[in-house]
mmCIF file of C-alpha atoms in Angstrom:
data_model
loop_
_atom_site.group_PDB
_atom_site.id
_atom_site.type_symbol
_atom_site.label_atom_id
_atom_site.label_comp_id
_atom_site.label_asym_id
_atom_site.label_seq_id
_atom_site.Cartn_x
_atom_site.Cartn_y
_atom_site.Cartn_z
ATOM 1 C CA MET J 279 11.151 -37.341 25.443
ATOM 2 C CA ARG J 280 8.958 -40.105 26.869
ATOM 3 C CA GLN J 281 5.446 -38.856 26.072
ATOM 4 C CA VAL J 282 4.539 -41.721 23.711
ATOM 5 C CA TYR J 283 5.633 -44.326 26.259
ATOM 6 C CA THR J 284 3.817 -42.497 29.044
ATOM 7 C CA VAL J 285 0.525 -42.311 27.141
ATOM 8 C CA ILE J 286 0.631 -45.965 26.061
ATOM 9 C CA ASP J 287 1.704 -47.307 29.462
ATOM 10 C CA LYS J 288 -0.830 -45.333 31.469
ATOM 11 C CA LEU J 289 -3.727 -46.090 29.112
ATOM 12 C CA GLN J 290 -2.793 -49.764 29.085
ATOM 13 C CA GLU J 291 -2.679 -49.872 32.883
ATOM 14 C CA LYS J 292 -6.105 -48.243 33.268
ATOM 15 C CA LEU J 293 -7.691 -50.381 30.548
ATOM 16 C CA LYS J 294 -6.406 -53.581 32.177
ATOM 17 C CA ASP J 295 -7.591 -52.436 35.619
ATOM 18 C CA ASN J 296 -11.221 -51.868 34.566
ATOM 19 C CA GLY J 297 -12.378 -55.417 35.341
ATOM 20 C CA ILE J 298 -13.745 -55.876 31.807
ATOM 21 C CA THR J 299 -10.805 -55.852 29.393
ATOM 22 C CA ASN J 300 -8.697 -59.029 29.069
ATOM 23 C CA THR J 301 -6.145 -57.810 26.545
ATOM 24 C CA VAL J 302 -4.689 -54.445 25.507
ATOM 25 C CA THR J 303 -2.816 -54.145 22.210
ATOM 26 C CA PHE J 304 -1.088 -51.297 20.383
ATOM 27 C CA GLY J 305 -0.433 -50.351 16.765
ATOM 28 C CA ASP J 306 -2.357 -50.969 13.564
ATOM 29 C CA ILE J 307 -5.700 -52.629 14.347
ATOM 30 C CA LEU J 308 -5.414 -54.628 11.123
ATOM 31 C CA GLU J 309 -2.241 -56.307 12.401
ATOM 32 C CA VAL J 310 -3.830 -57.653 15.594
ATOM 33 C CA ASP J 311 -4.679 -61.364 15.406
ATOM 34 C CA LEU J 312 -8.400 -60.819 15.850
ATOM 35 C CA ASP J 313 -9.231 -64.472 15.168
ATOM 36 C CA LYS J 314 -8.148 -65.561 18.643
ATOM 37 C CA THR J 315 -11.228 -65.799 20.827
ATOM 38 C CA THR J 316 -9.208 -66.076 24.050
ATOM 39 C CA ILE J 317 -8.114 -62.434 23.983
ATOM 40 C CA TYR J 318 -11.540 -60.824 24.300
ATOM 41 C CA PRO J 319 -12.774 -58.398 25.478
ATOM 42 C CA LEU J 320 -9.952 -56.430 23.867
ATOM 43 C CA SER J 321 -8.938 -52.774 23.917
ATOM 44 C CA HIS J 322 -6.582 -51.528 21.218
ATOM 45 C CA ILE J 323 -4.609 -48.268 21.260
ATOM 46 C CA ALA J 324 -3.612 -46.511 18.033
ATOM 47 C CA MET J 325 -1.624 -43.273 17.939
ATOM 48 C CA GLY J 326 -2.607 -40.465 15.611
ATOM 49 C CA ASP J 327 -1.429 -36.920 15.055
ATOM 50 C CA VAL J 328 0.490 -34.943 17.670
ATOM 51 C CA VAL J 329 0.210 -31.168 17.940
ATOM 52 C CA PHE J 330 2.858 -29.050 19.683
ATOM 53 C CA ALA J 331 1.787 -25.794 21.335
ATOM 54 C CA ASP J 332 3.453 -23.618 23.978
ATOM 55 C CA HIS J 333 4.277 -26.015 26.812
ATOM 56 C CA ILE J 334 1.546 -28.483 25.736
ATOM 57 C CA ILE J 335 1.593 -31.570 23.543
ATOM 58 C CA THR J 336 -1.763 -32.852 22.309
ATOM 59 C CA ALA J 337 -1.781 -36.446 21.081
ATOM 60 C CA THR J 338 -4.745 -37.867 19.191
ATOM 61 C CA VAL J 339 -5.298 -41.452 20.286
ATOM 62 C CA GLN J 340 -7.897 -43.881 19.047
ATOM 63 C CA ILE J 341 -9.030 -46.589 21.440
ATOM 64 C CA PHE J 342 -10.982 -49.549 20.105
ATOM 65 C CA CYS J 343 -12.999 -51.487 22.693
ATOM 66 C CA LEU J 344 -14.396 -54.708 21.272
ATOM 67 C CA ASP J 345 -15.727 -58.147 22.028
ATOM 68 C CA VAL J 346 -17.131 -61.159 20.171
ATOM 69 C CA VAL J 347 -20.855 -61.237 19.449
ATOM 70 C CA ASP J 348 -22.269 -64.661 20.271
ATOM 71 C CA LYS J 349 -25.225 -65.849 18.197
ATOM 72 C CA SER J 350 -27.897 -67.856 19.973
ATOM 73 C CA ASN J 351 -28.178 -71.523 18.979
ATOM 74 C CA THR J 352 -31.960 -71.243 18.976
ATOM 75 C CA LEU J 353 -33.060 -68.272 16.908
ATOM 76 C CA THR J 354 -36.426 -66.764 17.689
ATOM 77 C CA ASP J 355 -38.766 -64.524 15.752
ATOM 78 C CA GLU J 356 -40.462 -63.361 18.955
ATOM 79 C CA ASP J 357 -37.832 -60.837 20.014
ATOM 80 C CA LEU J 358 -35.840 -59.574 17.064
ATOM 81 C CA ILE J 359 -34.022 -56.957 19.118
ATOM 82 C CA TYR J 360 -32.696 -58.849 22.137
ATOM 83 C CA GLY J 361 -33.330 -62.533 21.531
ATOM 84 C CA ASN J 362 -30.791 -63.789 19.004
ATOM 85 C CA ASP J 363 -27.367 -62.574 20.134
ATOM 86 C CA ASN J 364 -25.552 -60.583 22.815
ATOM 87 C CA LEU J 365 -24.861 -57.534 20.624
ATOM 88 C CA GLN J 366 -26.504 -55.090 23.023
ATOM 89 C CA ASP J 367 -24.541 -56.560 25.939
ATOM 90 C CA VAL J 368 -21.270 -56.153 24.019
ATOM 91 C CA LEU J 369 -22.096 -52.578 23.026
ATOM 92 C CA ASN J 370 -23.145 -51.683 26.560
ATOM 93 C CA THR J 371 -20.106 -53.243 28.237
ATOM 94 C CA GLN J 372 -17.587 -51.814 25.778
ATOM 95 C CA LEU J 373 -19.141 -48.352 25.999
ATOM 96 C CA GLN J 374 -18.539 -48.602 29.748
ATOM 97 C CA VAL J 375 -14.834 -49.192 29.019
ATOM 98 C CA VAL J 376 -14.777 -46.010 26.905
ATOM 99 C CA ASN J 377 -16.603 -44.100 29.634
ATOM 100 C CA ASP J 378 -14.195 -45.336 32.323
ATOM 101 C CA ILE J 379 -11.083 -44.258 30.412
ATOM 102 C CA GLN J 380 -12.490 -40.841 29.496
ATOM 103 C CA GLN J 381 -13.461 -40.260 33.137
ATOM 104 C CA GLU J 382 -9.906 -41.147 34.200
ATOM 105 C CA LEU J 383 -8.596 -38.558 31.736
ATOM 106 C CA ARG J 384 -11.035 -35.886 32.913
ATOM 107 C CA ARG J 385 -10.873 -36.208 36.693
ATOM 108 C CA GLY J 386 -9.190 -39.453 37.701
ATOM 109 C CA GLU J 387 -5.674 -40.695 38.226
ATOM 110 C CA LEU J 388 -4.662 -40.030 34.614
ATOM 111 C CA PHE J 389 -5.766 -36.410 35.034
ATOM 112 C CA THR J 390 -3.634 -36.189 38.180
ATOM 113 C CA ASP J 391 -0.722 -37.680 36.186
ATOM 114 C CA GLN J 392 -1.138 -34.752 33.742
ATOM 115 C CA LEU J 393 -2.737 -36.744 30.922
ATOM 116 C CA GLN J 394 -5.873 -34.707 30.411
ATOM 117 C CA VAL J 395 -8.830 -34.301 28.082
ATOM 118 C CA THR J 396 -10.387 -30.883 27.612
ATOM 119 C CA THR J 397 -12.484 -31.558 24.498
ATOM 120 C CA ASP J 398 -15.518 -33.697 23.784
ATOM 121 C CA ILE J 399 -14.905 -37.343 22.887
ATOM 122 C CA THR J 400 -16.741 -39.148 20.125
ATOM 123 C CA ALA J 401 -17.228 -42.905 20.351
ATOM 124 C CA SER J 402 -18.412 -44.533 17.140
ATOM 125 C CA PRO J 403 -19.986 -47.998 17.124
ATOM 126 C CA PHE J 404 -18.813 -50.672 14.756
ATOM 127 C CA LEU J 405 -20.509 -53.936 13.959
ATOM 128 C CA ASP J 406 -19.383 -56.987 11.984
ATOM 129 C CA ASN J 407 -16.231 -55.262 10.757
ATOM 130 C CA PHE J 408 -14.158 -58.405 11.219
ATOM 131 C CA GLU J 409 -14.527 -62.091 10.415
ATOM 132 C CA ASN J 410 -15.395 -63.292 13.912
ATOM 133 C CA GLN J 411 -18.429 -61.077 14.507
ATOM 134 C CA LEU J 412 -16.750 -58.371 16.570
ATOM 135 C CA ALA J 413 -18.595 -55.347 17.831
ATOM 136 C CA GLY J 414 -17.732 -52.414 20.036
ATOM 137 C CA TRP J 415 -16.710 -48.783 19.957
ATOM 138 C CA ALA J 416 -13.880 -46.703 18.547
ATOM 139 C CA ALA J 417 -13.207 -43.565 20.583
ATOM 140 C CA THR J 418 -11.031 -40.736 19.311
ATOM 141 C CA ILE J 419 -9.436 -38.871 22.196
ATOM 142 C CA GLU J 420 -7.172 -35.808 22.223
ATOM 143 C CA ILE J 421 -4.896 -36.133 25.237
ATOM 144 C CA GLU J 422 -3.070 -33.051 26.467
ATOM 145 C CA MET J 423 0.158 -33.314 28.425
ATOM 146 C CA ALA J 424 2.837 -30.921 29.561
ATOM 147 C CA ASN J 425 5.805 -30.382 27.270
ATOM 148 C CA THR J 426 8.658 -29.970 29.693
ATOM 149 C CA GLU J 427 11.386 -30.869 27.210
ATOM 150 C CA HIS J 428 13.551 -27.825 26.547
ATOM 151 C CA THR J 429 16.510 -28.323 24.258
ATOM 152 C CA LEU J 430 17.296 -24.789 23.145
ATOM 153 C CA CYS J 431 20.752 -24.354 21.732
#
């Protein structure tokens, strides 16, 4: 059974190929050294529940797409929405990473490789959750794949 390796490897490959993400990590998000500024933008893969059905395995995967929010050195009261940091840029760029990976799972190369999404995907924003002013999106994705392992005795 190689499904876990397949999911991680293929997601990692697509996340690295998007032209935005510098680093892809796996495991518990709290164990990633998020203080290093050289690793951003970062995508992080966390495995969740796995459901077995007839000939199908559905793995719940959470993908965090995040970057550092840079505060402007000269704060302004003139534009309180766009003028003091790059938060909107980070949210926009990281949402594009989520969109790219979900499109790959719906009709791209990952779909062709039989890693497929047939349900809606929710991406939730997060802001200032970590010490170094990180922002981005956490997307929960249910990935379906064929279960071709038959070990009947």
